[in-house]
Short mmCIF file of C-alpha atoms in Angstrom, two decimals:
data_model
loop_
_atom_site.label_atom_id
_atom_site.label_comp_id
_atom_site.label_asym_id
_atom_site.label_seq_id
_atom_site.Cartn_x
_atom_site.Cartn_y
_atom_site.Cartn_z
CA UNK U 12 10.80 -108.17 35.93
CA UNK U 13 12.13 -106.69 32.56
CA UNK U 14 15.51 -105.80 31.99
CA UNK U 15 16.84 -102.38 31.62
CA UNK U 16 18.28 -101.59 27.99
CA UNK U 17 22.02 -100.92 28.92
CA UNK U 18 23.03 -97.76 27.46
CA UNK U 19 26.99 -96.59 27.07
CA UNK U 20 27.71 -92.74 26.45
CA UNK U 21 30.47 -91.77 24.32
CA UNK U 22 30.59 -88.28 23.91
CA UNK U 23 33.76 -85.63 24.18
CA UNK U 24 31.54 -83.06 25.84
CA UNK U 25 30.98 -83.49 29.59
CA UNK U 26 27.88 -81.55 29.65
CA UNK U 27 26.68 -83.71 26.64
CA UNK U 28 27.19 -86.50 28.46
CA UNK U 29 25.50 -85.20 32.13
CA UNK U 30 22.88 -83.84 29.89
CA UNK U 31 21.77 -87.55 28.31
CA UNK U 32 22.50 -89.17 31.57
CA UNK U 33 20.07 -87.12 32.99
CA UNK U 34 17.17 -87.43 29.80
CA UNK U 35 17.58 -91.39 30.81
CA UNK U 36 17.12 -91.07 34.53
CA UNK U 37 13.74 -90.17 33.56
CA UNK U 38 12.72 -93.55 31.73
CA UNK U 39 13.05 -96.45 34.26
CA UNK U 40 13.12 -98.98 31.47
CA UNK U 41 17.29 -97.86 30.75
CA UNK U 42 20.55 -97.23 32.84
CA UNK U 43 23.43 -95.75 32.03
CA UNK U 44 26.19 -98.47 32.28
CA UNK U 45 28.89 -96.31 31.54
CA UNK U 46 30.84 -92.82 30.34
CA UNK U 47 33.54 -92.43 27.68
CA UNK U 48 35.07 -89.42 26.76
CA UNK U 49 36.71 -90.28 23.72
CA UNK U 50 36.70 -93.48 20.89
CA UNK U 51 39.81 -95.30 22.32
CA UNK U 52 37.11 -95.61 25.88
CA UNK U 53 34.50 -96.29 24.03
CA UNK U 54 35.95 -99.56 22.58
CA UNK U 55 37.24 -100.45 25.37
CA UNK U 56 34.36 -100.08 27.88
CA UNK U 57 32.26 -101.74 24.87
CA UNK U 58 34.06 -104.95 25.82
CA UNK U 59 34.21 -104.56 29.30
CA UNK U 60 30.72 -103.55 30.14
CA UNK U 61 28.84 -104.95 27.03
CA UNK U 62 26.03 -102.74 26.74
CA UNK U 63 22.85 -103.03 24.71
CA UNK U 64 23.58 -99.38 22.98
CA UNK U 65 26.56 -97.01 22.42
CA UNK U 66 25.32 -93.47 21.81
CA UNK U 67 28.54 -92.51 19.78
CA UNK U 68 29.30 -89.14 19.23
CA UNK U 69 30.45 -88.62 15.44
CA UNK U 70 33.18 -85.85 15.88
CA UNK U 71 35.80 -86.62 18.57
CA UNK U 72 39.80 -86.04 19.22
CA UNK U 73 41.70 -88.63 17.96
CA UNK U 74 39.66 -91.82 16.74
CA UNK U 75 36.13 -90.55 15.27
CA UNK U 76 33.05 -92.15 15.96
CA UNK U 77 32.48 -93.35 13.07
CA UNK U 78 36.25 -95.69 13.05
CA UNK U 79 35.24 -96.39 16.64
CA UNK U 80 31.80 -97.83 15.48
CA UNK U 81 33.57 -100.29 12.56
CA UNK U 82 35.71 -101.55 15.24
CA UNK U 83 32.97 -101.91 17.80
CA UNK U 84 30.60 -103.61 15.07
CA UNK U 85 33.52 -106.10 14.50
CA UNK U 86 34.93 -106.57 18.42
CA UNK U 87 31.49 -106.29 20.30
CA UNK U 88 28.86 -107.55 17.79
CA UNK U 89 26.21 -107.61 20.91
CA UNK U 90 26.23 -104.15 20.70
CA UNK U 91 24.42 -101.86 18.68
CA UNK U 92 25.17 -98.15 17.91
CA UNK U 93 23.86 -94.66 17.50
CA UNK U 94 25.55 -92.13 15.79
CA UNK U 95 25.23 -88.71 17.19
CA UNK U 96 26.35 -85.55 15.33
CA UNK U 97 25.43 -81.61 14.58
CA UNK U 98 25.35 -82.67 11.10
CA UNK U 99 22.75 -83.93 8.93
CA UNK U 100 24.13 -84.11 5.62
CA UNK U 101 23.38 -87.82 3.71
CA UNK U 102 27.30 -88.26 3.52
CA UNK U 103 27.46 -88.78 7.10
CA UNK U 104 24.35 -90.86 7.41
CA UNK U 105 25.63 -92.98 4.43
CA UNK U 106 29.11 -93.43 6.35
CA UNK U 107 27.49 -94.21 9.41
CA UNK U 108 25.02 -97.11 8.55
CA UNK U 109 28.01 -98.16 6.47
CA UNK U 110 30.25 -98.79 9.00
CA UNK U 111 27.52 -100.53 11.24
CA UNK U 112 25.57 -97.99 13.12
CA UNK U 113 22.07 -98.85 13.31
CA UNK U 114 20.38 -95.16 13.89
CA UNK U 115 21.47 -91.43 13.57
CA UNK U 116 20.52 -89.18 15.85
CA UNK U 117 21.00 -84.82 14.91
CA UNK U 118 21.65 -82.96 17.95
CA UNK U 119 20.45 -81.15 19.02
CA UNK U 120 17.45 -83.35 19.89
CA UNK U 121 14.80 -84.26 22.60
CA UNK U 122 14.24 -86.50 25.19
CA UNK U 123 11.31 -88.47 23.21
CA UNK U 124 13.29 -88.47 19.46
CA UNK U 125 16.30 -89.96 22.14
CA UNK U 126 14.15 -92.41 23.74
CA UNK U 127 12.19 -93.83 20.84
CA UNK U 128 15.84 -94.54 18.50
CA UNK U 129 17.39 -96.27 21.64
CA UNK U 130 14.03 -98.43 22.38
CA UNK U 131 13.60 -99.20 18.32
CA UNK U 132 17.41 -100.04 17.92
CA UNK U 133 16.87 -102.18 21.34
CA UNK U 134 13.86 -103.83 20.10
CA UNK U 135 15.44 -104.98 16.93
CA UNK U 136 18.25 -106.17 18.03
CA UNK U 137 16.21 -108.31 20.40
CA UNK U 138 14.16 -109.80 17.89
CA UNK U 139 17.22 -110.57 15.68
CA UNK U 140 19.08 -112.13 18.67
CA UNK U 141 15.95 -114.32 19.45
CA UNK U 142 15.43 -115.81 15.99
CA UNK U 143 15.25 -119.26 16.35
CA UNK U 144 17.03 -121.21 12.74
CA UNK U 145 14.42 -122.85 11.21
CA UNK U 146 14.65 -126.82 10.18
CA UNK U 147 16.35 -127.71 7.37
CA UNK U 148 13.92 -128.38 3.92
CA UNK U 149 13.45 -131.02 1.73
CA UNK U 150 11.31 -128.66 -0.25
CA UNK U 151 11.65 -127.59 -3.73
CA UNK U 152 13.35 -123.85 -3.60
CA UNK U 153 10.79 -121.22 -5.00
CA UNK U 154 11.26 -119.70 -8.17
CA UNK U 155 12.46 -116.04 -8.81
CA UNK U 156 10.73 -114.07 -11.90
CA UNK U 157 12.43 -110.72 -11.95
CA UNK U 158 9.93 -107.76 -14.10
CA UNK U 159 12.74 -106.20 -15.99
CA UNK U 160 12.62 -102.81 -18.64
CA UNK U 161 15.39 -100.47 -19.10
CA UNK U 162 12.53 -98.00 -20.00
CA UNK U 163 10.83 -96.24 -16.94
CA UNK U 164 7.15 -95.93 -16.45
CA UNK U 165 6.70 -99.10 -18.80
CA UNK U 166 4.30 -100.43 -16.16
CA UNK U 167 6.72 -103.05 -14.25
CA UNK U 168 5.12 -102.43 -11.37
CA UNK U 169 1.77 -102.72 -12.12
CA UNK U 170 2.25 -106.22 -13.85
CA UNK U 171 4.41 -107.56 -10.82
CA UNK U 172 1.84 -106.89 -8.35
CA UNK U 173 -0.91 -108.24 -9.68
CA UNK U 174 1.61 -111.06 -11.57
CA UNK U 175 2.04 -112.36 -7.26
CA UNK U 176 -2.07 -111.64 -6.51
CA UNK U 177 -2.83 -113.76 -9.52
CA UNK U 178 -0.55 -116.70 -9.17
CA UNK U 179 -1.03 -116.76 -5.37
CA UNK U 180 -5.10 -116.91 -6.10
CA UNK U 181 -4.42 -119.67 -8.80
CA UNK U 182 -2.10 -121.66 -7.36
CA UNK U 183 -2.67 -121.43 -3.36
CA UNK U 184 1.17 -120.52 -3.00
CA UNK U 185 2.80 -118.38 -0.63
CA UNK U 186 4.33 -115.67 -2.78
CA UNK U 187 6.74 -113.11 -1.75
CA UNK U 188 7.33 -109.55 -3.37
CA UNK U 189 10.60 -107.65 -3.35
CA UNK U 190 10.55 -104.20 -4.75
CA UNK U 191 14.28 -103.65 -5.65
CA UNK U 192 13.47 -100.58 -7.01
CA UNK U 193 15.72 -99.24 -4.49
CA UNK U 194 15.24 -95.16 -4.80
CA UNK U 195 11.45 -94.66 -6.07
CA UNK U 196 9.87 -98.49 -5.43
CA UNK U 197 6.19 -98.47 -5.31
CA UNK U 198 4.96 -102.33 -4.77
CA UNK U 199 3.49 -101.37 -1.16
CA UNK U 200 1.77 -98.38 -2.59
CA UNK U 201 0.27 -100.20 -5.48
CA UNK U 202 -0.83 -102.78 -2.87
CA UNK U 203 -1.81 -100.47 -0.45
CA UNK U 204 0.17 -101.56 2.50
CA UNK U 205 1.70 -99.69 5.38
CA UNK U 206 5.55 -101.47 5.66
CA UNK U 207 6.36 -101.09 9.67
CA UNK U 208 10.00 -101.78 8.22
CA UNK U 209 11.63 -101.96 4.80
CA UNK U 210 14.59 -103.52 2.97
CA UNK U 211 16.86 -100.83 4.30
CA UNK U 212 15.96 -101.90 7.80
CA UNK U 213 16.55 -105.36 7.04
CA UNK U 214 19.85 -105.03 5.76
CA UNK U 215 20.77 -102.68 8.41
CA UNK U 216 19.69 -105.13 11.16
CA UNK U 217 20.08 -108.43 9.64
CA UNK U 218 23.49 -109.34 10.52
CA UNK U 219 22.29 -112.95 10.40
CA UNK U 220 19.97 -112.98 7.55
CA UNK U 221 17.26 -116.32 7.99
CA UNK U 222 13.62 -116.94 7.26
CA UNK U 223 12.64 -116.09 10.66
CA UNK U 224 14.32 -112.69 10.19
CA UNK U 225 13.09 -112.03 7.04
CA UNK U 226 9.28 -112.98 7.81
CA UNK U 227 9.39 -110.07 10.24
CA UNK U 228 10.43 -107.72 7.84
CA UNK U 229 7.54 -108.36 5.43
CA UNK U 230 4.12 -106.66 5.02
CA UNK U 231 1.27 -108.46 4.79
CA UNK U 232 -0.60 -107.93 1.51
CA UNK U 233 -2.78 -111.43 2.41
CA UNK U 234 -1.88 -114.64 4.09
CA UNK U 235 0.01 -115.64 1.15
CA UNK U 236 1.18 -112.48 -0.62
CA UNK U 237 4.09 -110.63 1.36
CA UNK U 238 5.98 -107.93 0.30
CA UNK U 239 9.66 -106.58 1.04
CA UNK U 240 9.30 -102.69 0.72
CA UNK U 241 11.99 -100.47 -0.93
CA UNK U 242 13.84 -97.78 1.25
CA UNK U 243 11.32 -94.48 2.20
CA UNK U 244 13.89 -92.43 1.12
CA UNK U 245 15.84 -92.45 -1.95
CA UNK U 246 19.62 -91.77 -0.17
CA UNK U 247 18.76 -95.17 1.62
CA UNK U 248 18.75 -96.81 -1.20
CA UNK U 249 22.70 -96.50 -0.85
CA UNK U 250 23.07 -99.12 1.77
CA UNK U 251 21.55 -101.70 0.47
CA UNK U 252 24.14 -103.68 -1.96
CA UNK U 253 24.00 -106.09 -4.50
CA UNK U 254 25.28 -108.58 -1.79
CA UNK U 255 22.39 -107.93 0.71
CA UNK U 256 19.94 -108.56 -2.48
CA UNK U 257 21.48 -111.72 -2.82
CA UNK U 258 21.33 -112.79 0.31
CA UNK U 259 17.87 -111.90 0.16
CA UNK U 260 16.58 -113.52 -2.20
CA UNK U 261 18.76 -116.91 -1.40
CA UNK U 262 16.58 -117.03 1.79
CA UNK U 263 13.44 -115.64 0.34
CA UNK U 264 13.42 -119.15 -2.05
CA UNK U 265 13.71 -121.12 1.13
CA UNK U 266 10.01 -119.43 2.34
CA UNK U 267 8.20 -118.67 -0.68
CA UNK U 268 7.38 -120.81 -3.98
CA UNK U 269 7.06 -117.65 -5.89
CA UNK U 270 9.03 -114.51 -5.70
CA UNK U 271 7.93 -111.87 -8.06
CA UNK U 272 11.26 -109.17 -8.03
CA UNK U 273 10.47 -105.25 -9.10
CA UNK U 274 13.31 -103.56 -10.61
CA UNK U 275 14.60 -100.11 -11.29
CA UNK U 276 15.34 -99.36 -15.59
CA UNK U 277 18.89 -100.17 -15.40
CA UNK U 278 21.97 -102.90 -15.32
CA UNK U 279 23.45 -101.23 -12.46
CA UNK U 280 25.55 -103.69 -9.79
CA UNK U 281 22.40 -104.23 -8.07
CA UNK U 282 19.93 -105.24 -11.05
CA UNK U 283 22.41 -107.06 -12.72
CA UNK U 284 22.57 -109.30 -9.13
CA UNK U 285 19.08 -109.69 -8.94
CA UNK U 286 18.82 -111.07 -12.88
CA UNK U 287 21.82 -113.21 -12.71
CA UNK U 288 19.74 -114.85 -9.71
CA UNK U 289 16.40 -114.45 -10.97
CA UNK U 290 15.06 -117.93 -12.69
CA UNK U 291 13.09 -116.20 -14.74
CA UNK U 292 12.86 -112.21 -16.61
CA UNK U 293 10.34 -110.62 -18.13
CA UNK U 294 11.29 -108.20 -20.09
CA UNK U 295 8.86 -105.67 -20.63
CA UNK U 296 8.25 -103.59 -23.49
CA UNK U 297 5.37 -101.30 -25.67
CA UNK U 298 4.38 -100.35 -28.91
CA UNK U 299 6.38 -96.83 -28.97
CA UNK U 300 9.76 -95.90 -30.88
CA UNK U 301 11.77 -95.25 -27.53
CA UNK U 302 10.65 -97.91 -25.79
CA UNK U 303 11.41 -100.88 -28.59
CA UNK U 304 14.78 -98.76 -29.12
CA UNK U 305 15.75 -99.56 -25.38
CA UNK U 306 14.42 -103.19 -25.18
CA UNK U 307 16.26 -103.87 -28.07
CA UNK U 308 19.23 -102.73 -26.27
CA UNK U 309 18.35 -104.30 -23.33
CA UNK U 310 18.25 -108.07 -25.14
CA UNK U 311 21.47 -107.40 -26.82
CA UNK U 312 22.95 -106.98 -23.31
CA UNK U 313 21.08 -110.01 -21.92
CA UNK U 314 22.55 -111.89 -24.95
CA UNK U 315 26.22 -110.82 -23.93
CA UNK U 316 25.58 -111.74 -20.69
CA UNK U 317 24.82 -115.49 -21.83
CA UNK U 318 21.38 -115.38 -21.23
CA UNK U 319 19.60 -118.24 -22.64
CA UNK U 320 15.93 -118.17 -24.27
CA UNK U 321 14.80 -120.18 -21.39
CA UNK U 322 16.35 -117.19 -18.98
CA UNK U 323 14.14 -114.62 -20.37
CA UNK U 324 10.36 -113.88 -22.16
CA UNK U 325 9.45 -110.94 -23.30
CA UNK U 326 5.77 -109.36 -22.55
CA UNK U 327 4.04 -106.43 -23.97
CA UNK U 328 2.22 -104.18 -22.23
CA UNK U 329 -0.18 -101.60 -23.40
CA UNK U 330 -0.97 -103.18 -26.78
CA UNK U 331 -2.90 -100.63 -28.69
CA UNK U 332 -4.05 -101.23 -32.22
CA UNK U 333 -4.37 -97.48 -32.48
CA UNK U 334 -0.76 -96.79 -31.99
CA UNK U 335 0.69 -97.28 -35.64
CA UNK U 336 2.35 -100.68 -35.83
CA UNK U 337 1.03 -104.16 -35.14
CA UNK U 338 1.86 -106.88 -32.68
CA UNK U 339 4.08 -108.45 -35.40
CA UNK U 340 5.78 -105.43 -36.39
CA UNK U 341 7.32 -105.08 -32.72
CA UNK U 342 7.99 -108.99 -32.60
CA UNK U 343 10.33 -108.86 -36.01
CA UNK U 344 11.95 -105.60 -34.74
CA UNK U 345 12.70 -107.16 -31.67
CA UNK U 346 13.77 -110.46 -33.05
CA UNK U 347 11.79 -112.05 -30.17
CA UNK U 348 8.19 -113.18 -29.71
CA UNK U 349 5.87 -112.07 -26.71
CA UNK U 350 5.02 -114.68 -23.77
CA UNK U 351 2.01 -112.57 -23.40
CA UNK U 352 -0.07 -109.35 -24.34
CA UNK U 353 -1.62 -106.97 -22.27
CA UNK U 354 -4.07 -104.41 -23.90
CA UNK U 355 -4.37 -100.95 -22.86
CA UNK U 356 -6.81 -100.18 -20.47
CA UNK U 357 -6.32 -97.22 -19.00
CA UNK U 358 -9.24 -96.79 -17.15
CA UNK U 359 -9.00 -100.17 -15.33
CA UNK U 360 -5.13 -99.94 -14.28
CA UNK U 361 -5.09 -96.21 -13.17
CA UNK U 362 -8.12 -96.73 -11.34
CA UNK U 363 -6.59 -99.99 -9.48
CA UNK U 364 -3.34 -97.98 -9.19
CA UNK U 365 -5.15 -94.97 -7.39
CA UNK U 366 -7.35 -97.35 -5.46
CA UNK U 367 -4.34 -99.64 -4.16
CA UNK U 368 -6.15 -102.83 -5.58
CA UNK U 369 -4.44 -105.20 -7.73
CA UNK U 370 -7.19 -105.17 -10.90
CA UNK U 371 -7.01 -108.88 -10.89
CA UNK U 372 -9.08 -108.63 -7.66
CA UNK U 373 -11.31 -105.69 -8.48
CA UNK U 374 -11.58 -106.24 -12.15
CA UNK U 375 -10.99 -109.93 -12.81
CA UNK U 376 -13.25 -110.08 -15.99
CA UNK U 377 -11.51 -107.48 -18.06
CA UNK U 378 -8.94 -108.52 -20.44
CA UNK U 379 -6.08 -107.04 -19.22
CA UNK U 380 -6.83 -108.98 -15.86
CA UNK U 381 -7.15 -112.00 -17.98
CA UNK U 382 -3.88 -111.44 -19.85
CA UNK U 383 -1.98 -111.35 -16.22
CA UNK U 384 -4.31 -114.64 -15.32
CA UNK U 385 -2.66 -116.34 -18.91
CA UNK U 386 1.14 -115.28 -18.08
CA UNK U 387 0.86 -116.30 -14.05
CA UNK U 388 -0.67 -119.86 -15.81
CA UNK U 389 2.49 -119.89 -18.04
CA UNK U 390 4.94 -119.42 -14.77
CA UNK U 391 3.16 -121.56 -12.63
CA UNK U 392 2.75 -124.84 -15.17
CA UNK U 393 2.17 -127.91 -13.02
CA UNK U 394 0.97 -125.54 -9.94
CA UNK U 395 -1.87 -123.86 -11.84
CA UNK U 396 -5.43 -124.85 -10.37
CA UNK U 397 -8.08 -125.45 -13.37
CA UNK U 398 -11.07 -123.77 -12.84
CA UNK U 399 -14.12 -122.35 -14.93
CA UNK U 400 -13.17 -118.44 -15.98
CA UNK U 401 -14.39 -116.47 -15.50
CA UNK U 402 -16.66 -117.58 -12.53
CA UNK U 403 -13.73 -119.60 -10.97
CA UNK U 404 -11.70 -116.66 -10.95
CA UNK U 405 -13.79 -114.51 -9.12
CA UNK U 406 -14.90 -117.03 -6.85
CA UNK U 407 -11.16 -117.61 -5.60
CA UNK U 408 -9.99 -114.17 -5.76
CA UNK U 409 -13.02 -113.48 -3.31
CA UNK U 410 -12.12 -116.36 -1.25
CA UNK U 411 -8.64 -115.56 -0.80
CA UNK U 412 -8.63 -111.48 -0.63
CA UNK U 413 -12.26 -110.51 0.75
#
């Protein structure tokens, strides 16, 4: 017989405690392990009863539910906490998640909403607690390649997704993609995958991060390409810290030969952490003056951070002879040569994005796809499997991705 989910109800309203208790009586897989009328009693009973879940009211006399959550998270880490509140403002949600809460229910909630929240939090906790540690590995750690620019709309996500698929196709290696554009990331959309969990869920539930736990939060594009999706809501980005990203990237290096990181166009703490952890940063430019100006500033900042020429390389996207300047002029302005140049091909790229199929799969013979394969070959170096192109590329991609 499956063990019941043991729940402690902590609320200063006796009527609320009784209503929740009655709601739970209708579900045989759950049981009320105890009741608490204030935060201090909730802390004491959490240590004594060791429940699976605590339903914690945020506003109670004396100590509030958020402070109690912080204490219980430290002193009774086996217990997961769901905050209950009449306030739905994002500030309360943010404070609750930082304190260690695993979910946030807004009163009044239905019985179905309560049961769904309890089951999801419990299942996530079980998945976390039952993780088996991997044996130490002797394989060479993976390589982190970050696609970055200080200009939005430059094509970072297009390059990141197609580069990941091209690397997998032509090296046979496992490739992980991290969507570090935490507020408005679109990697999952570009690859037409529906993630069951995101990086926000991972950092909320991943108290003891390792490869097995991380894998359970990845969405699959194919057997070889896995995605750690960006949060579903922009406000959830605040729950993902620079420390979280550093730990995630360290762990992914043990599971993937290549880790491609898509980024936000800023030098925030989280982005600086990603850049520092990267083995190679691909700085994306275009052939318009605002972008060139921003990229020039970006390169100056990277130089001031002590990044060497081996650390970052320039990629030119949407190269077009009709824009009024040539590639050499752009290189002279930036004082760096482009390691790869991607031609402008709006028809192929837009159709690819709208279908959620990378153009290296849908149109591998086009010039823009061949430019991505060229960039992938530079990154893969000795891992690259030489095949006749374009026929070898087409056959390889069809074999790997259907």
